PDB file of C-alpha atoms in Angstrom:
ATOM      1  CA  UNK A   1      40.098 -53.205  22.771  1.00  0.00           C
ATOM      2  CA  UNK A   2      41.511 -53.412  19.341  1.00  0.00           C
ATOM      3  CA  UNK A   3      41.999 -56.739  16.764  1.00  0.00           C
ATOM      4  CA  UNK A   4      45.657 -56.877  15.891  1.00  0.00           C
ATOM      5  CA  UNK A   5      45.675 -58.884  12.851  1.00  0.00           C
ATOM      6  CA  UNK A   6      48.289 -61.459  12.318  1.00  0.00           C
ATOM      7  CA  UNK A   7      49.363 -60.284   8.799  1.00  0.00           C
ATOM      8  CA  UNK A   8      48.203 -56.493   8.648  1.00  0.00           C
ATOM      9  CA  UNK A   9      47.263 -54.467   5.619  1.00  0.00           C
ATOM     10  CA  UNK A  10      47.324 -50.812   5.192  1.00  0.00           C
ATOM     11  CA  UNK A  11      43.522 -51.071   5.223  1.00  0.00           C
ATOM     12  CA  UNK A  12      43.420 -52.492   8.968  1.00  0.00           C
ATOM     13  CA  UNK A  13      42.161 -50.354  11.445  1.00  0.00           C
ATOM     14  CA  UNK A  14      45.387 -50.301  13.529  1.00  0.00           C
ATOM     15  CA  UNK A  15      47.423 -49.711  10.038  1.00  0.00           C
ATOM     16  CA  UNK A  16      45.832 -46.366   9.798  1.00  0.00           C
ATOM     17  CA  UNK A  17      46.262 -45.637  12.872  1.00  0.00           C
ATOM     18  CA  UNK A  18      49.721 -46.276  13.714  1.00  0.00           C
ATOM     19  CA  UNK A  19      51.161 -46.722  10.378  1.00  0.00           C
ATOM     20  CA  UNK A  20      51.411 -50.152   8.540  1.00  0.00           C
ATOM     21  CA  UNK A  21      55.393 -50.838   9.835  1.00  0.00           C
ATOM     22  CA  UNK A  22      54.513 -50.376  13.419  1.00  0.00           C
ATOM     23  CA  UNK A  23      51.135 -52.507  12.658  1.00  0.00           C
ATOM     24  CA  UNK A  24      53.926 -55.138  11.492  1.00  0.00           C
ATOM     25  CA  UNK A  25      55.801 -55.069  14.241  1.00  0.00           C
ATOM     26  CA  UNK A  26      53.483 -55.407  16.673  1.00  0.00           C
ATOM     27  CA  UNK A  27      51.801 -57.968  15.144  1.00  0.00           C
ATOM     28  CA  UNK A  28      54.459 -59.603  16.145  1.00  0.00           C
ATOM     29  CA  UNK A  29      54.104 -59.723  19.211  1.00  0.00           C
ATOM     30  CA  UNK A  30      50.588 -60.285  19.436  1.00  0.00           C
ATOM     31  CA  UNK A  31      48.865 -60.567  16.169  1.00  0.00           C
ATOM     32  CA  UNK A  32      45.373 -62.424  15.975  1.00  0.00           C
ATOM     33  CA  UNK A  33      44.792 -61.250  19.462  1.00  0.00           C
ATOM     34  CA  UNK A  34      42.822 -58.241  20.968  1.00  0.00           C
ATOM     35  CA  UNK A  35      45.011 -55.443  22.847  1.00  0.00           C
ATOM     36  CA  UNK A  36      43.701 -52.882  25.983  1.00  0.00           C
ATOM     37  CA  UNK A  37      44.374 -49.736  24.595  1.00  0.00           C
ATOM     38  CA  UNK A  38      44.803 -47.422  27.603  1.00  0.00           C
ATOM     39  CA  UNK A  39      41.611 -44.528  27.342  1.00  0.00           C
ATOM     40  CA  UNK A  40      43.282 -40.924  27.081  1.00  0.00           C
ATOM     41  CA  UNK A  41      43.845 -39.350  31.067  1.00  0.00           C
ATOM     42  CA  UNK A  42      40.780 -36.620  29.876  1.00  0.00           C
ATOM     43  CA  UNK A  43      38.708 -39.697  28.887  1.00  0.00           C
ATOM     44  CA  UNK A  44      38.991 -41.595  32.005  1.00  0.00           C
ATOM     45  CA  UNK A  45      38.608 -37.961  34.159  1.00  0.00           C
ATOM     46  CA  UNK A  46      35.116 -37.660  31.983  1.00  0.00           C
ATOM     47  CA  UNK A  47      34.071 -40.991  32.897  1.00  0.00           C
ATOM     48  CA  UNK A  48      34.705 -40.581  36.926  1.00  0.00           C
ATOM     49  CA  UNK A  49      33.502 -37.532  36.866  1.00  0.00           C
ATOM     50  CA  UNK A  50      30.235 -39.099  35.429  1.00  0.00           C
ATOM     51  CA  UNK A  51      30.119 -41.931  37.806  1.00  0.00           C
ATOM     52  CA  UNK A  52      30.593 -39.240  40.446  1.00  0.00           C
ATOM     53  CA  UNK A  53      27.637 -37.030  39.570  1.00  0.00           C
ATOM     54  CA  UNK A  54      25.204 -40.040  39.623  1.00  0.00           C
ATOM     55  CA  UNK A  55      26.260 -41.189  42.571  1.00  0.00           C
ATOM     56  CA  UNK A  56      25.457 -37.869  44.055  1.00  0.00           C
ATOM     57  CA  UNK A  57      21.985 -38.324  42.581  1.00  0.00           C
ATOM     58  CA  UNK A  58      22.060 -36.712  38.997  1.00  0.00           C
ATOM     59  CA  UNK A  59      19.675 -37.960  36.208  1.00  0.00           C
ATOM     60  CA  UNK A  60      20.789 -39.344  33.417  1.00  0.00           C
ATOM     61  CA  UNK A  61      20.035 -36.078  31.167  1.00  0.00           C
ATOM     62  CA  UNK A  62      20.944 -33.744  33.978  1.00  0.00           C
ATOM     63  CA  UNK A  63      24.719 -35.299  33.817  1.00  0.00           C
ATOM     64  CA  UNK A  64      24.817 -35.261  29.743  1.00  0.00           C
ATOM     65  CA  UNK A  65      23.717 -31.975  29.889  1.00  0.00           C
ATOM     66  CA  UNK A  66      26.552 -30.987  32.384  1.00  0.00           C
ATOM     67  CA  UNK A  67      29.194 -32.606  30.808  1.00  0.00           C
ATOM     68  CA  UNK A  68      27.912 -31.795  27.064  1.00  0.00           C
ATOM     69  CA  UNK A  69      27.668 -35.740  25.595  1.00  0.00           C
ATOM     70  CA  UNK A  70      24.944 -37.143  24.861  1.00  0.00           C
ATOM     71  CA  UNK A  71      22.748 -39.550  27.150  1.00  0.00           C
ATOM     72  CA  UNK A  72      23.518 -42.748  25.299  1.00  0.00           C
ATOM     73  CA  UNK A  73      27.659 -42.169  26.270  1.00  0.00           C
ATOM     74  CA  UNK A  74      26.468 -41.812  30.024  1.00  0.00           C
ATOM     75  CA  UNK A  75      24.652 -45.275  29.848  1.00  0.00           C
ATOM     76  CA  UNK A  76      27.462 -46.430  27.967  1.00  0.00           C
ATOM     77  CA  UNK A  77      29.571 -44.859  30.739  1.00  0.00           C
ATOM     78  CA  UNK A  78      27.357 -46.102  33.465  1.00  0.00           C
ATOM     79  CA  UNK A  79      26.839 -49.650  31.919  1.00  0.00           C
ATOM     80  CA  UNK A  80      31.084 -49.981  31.957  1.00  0.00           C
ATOM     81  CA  UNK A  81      30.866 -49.420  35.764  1.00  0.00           C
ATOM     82  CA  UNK A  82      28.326 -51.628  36.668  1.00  0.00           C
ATOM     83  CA  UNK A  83      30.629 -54.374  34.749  1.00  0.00           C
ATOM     84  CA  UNK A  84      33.542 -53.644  36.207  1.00  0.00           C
TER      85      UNK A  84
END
């Protein structure tokens, strides 16, 4: 999730991003709020295919070790899942 602000700046995090005219513009249509930014198709394969190796029983280090993060993103990971 990701603060549009109402008035941006070029200092904004979604200014640097996306540039500060397309910052403007969308903070038009939804400035002061927070936005779902869709995770990249590679991120969201990485994530089920964590969830899938500890459902099949995998330790926490086995799984970061396997899919070459580090442990603390697979509890983040994990965490998400439980949530949702």
């Amino acid at each position: 999730r990701v603060y549009i602000p109402a008035t941006p700046s070029s200092r904004d995090q979604i200014s640097r991003s996306i540039g500060l005219e397309a910052a403007v513009r969308l903070a038009r249509l939804c400035g002061g709020e927070r936005v779902m930014i869709p995770a990249h198709p590679e991120r969201a394969l990485r994530r089920a295919r964590i969830i899938a190796l500890r459902l099949r029983g995998m330790s926490v280090s086995q799984i970061a070790r396997s899919m070459g993060c580090t442990e603390r993103y697979v509890y983040k990971v994990l965490a998400v899942k439980k949530q949702g």
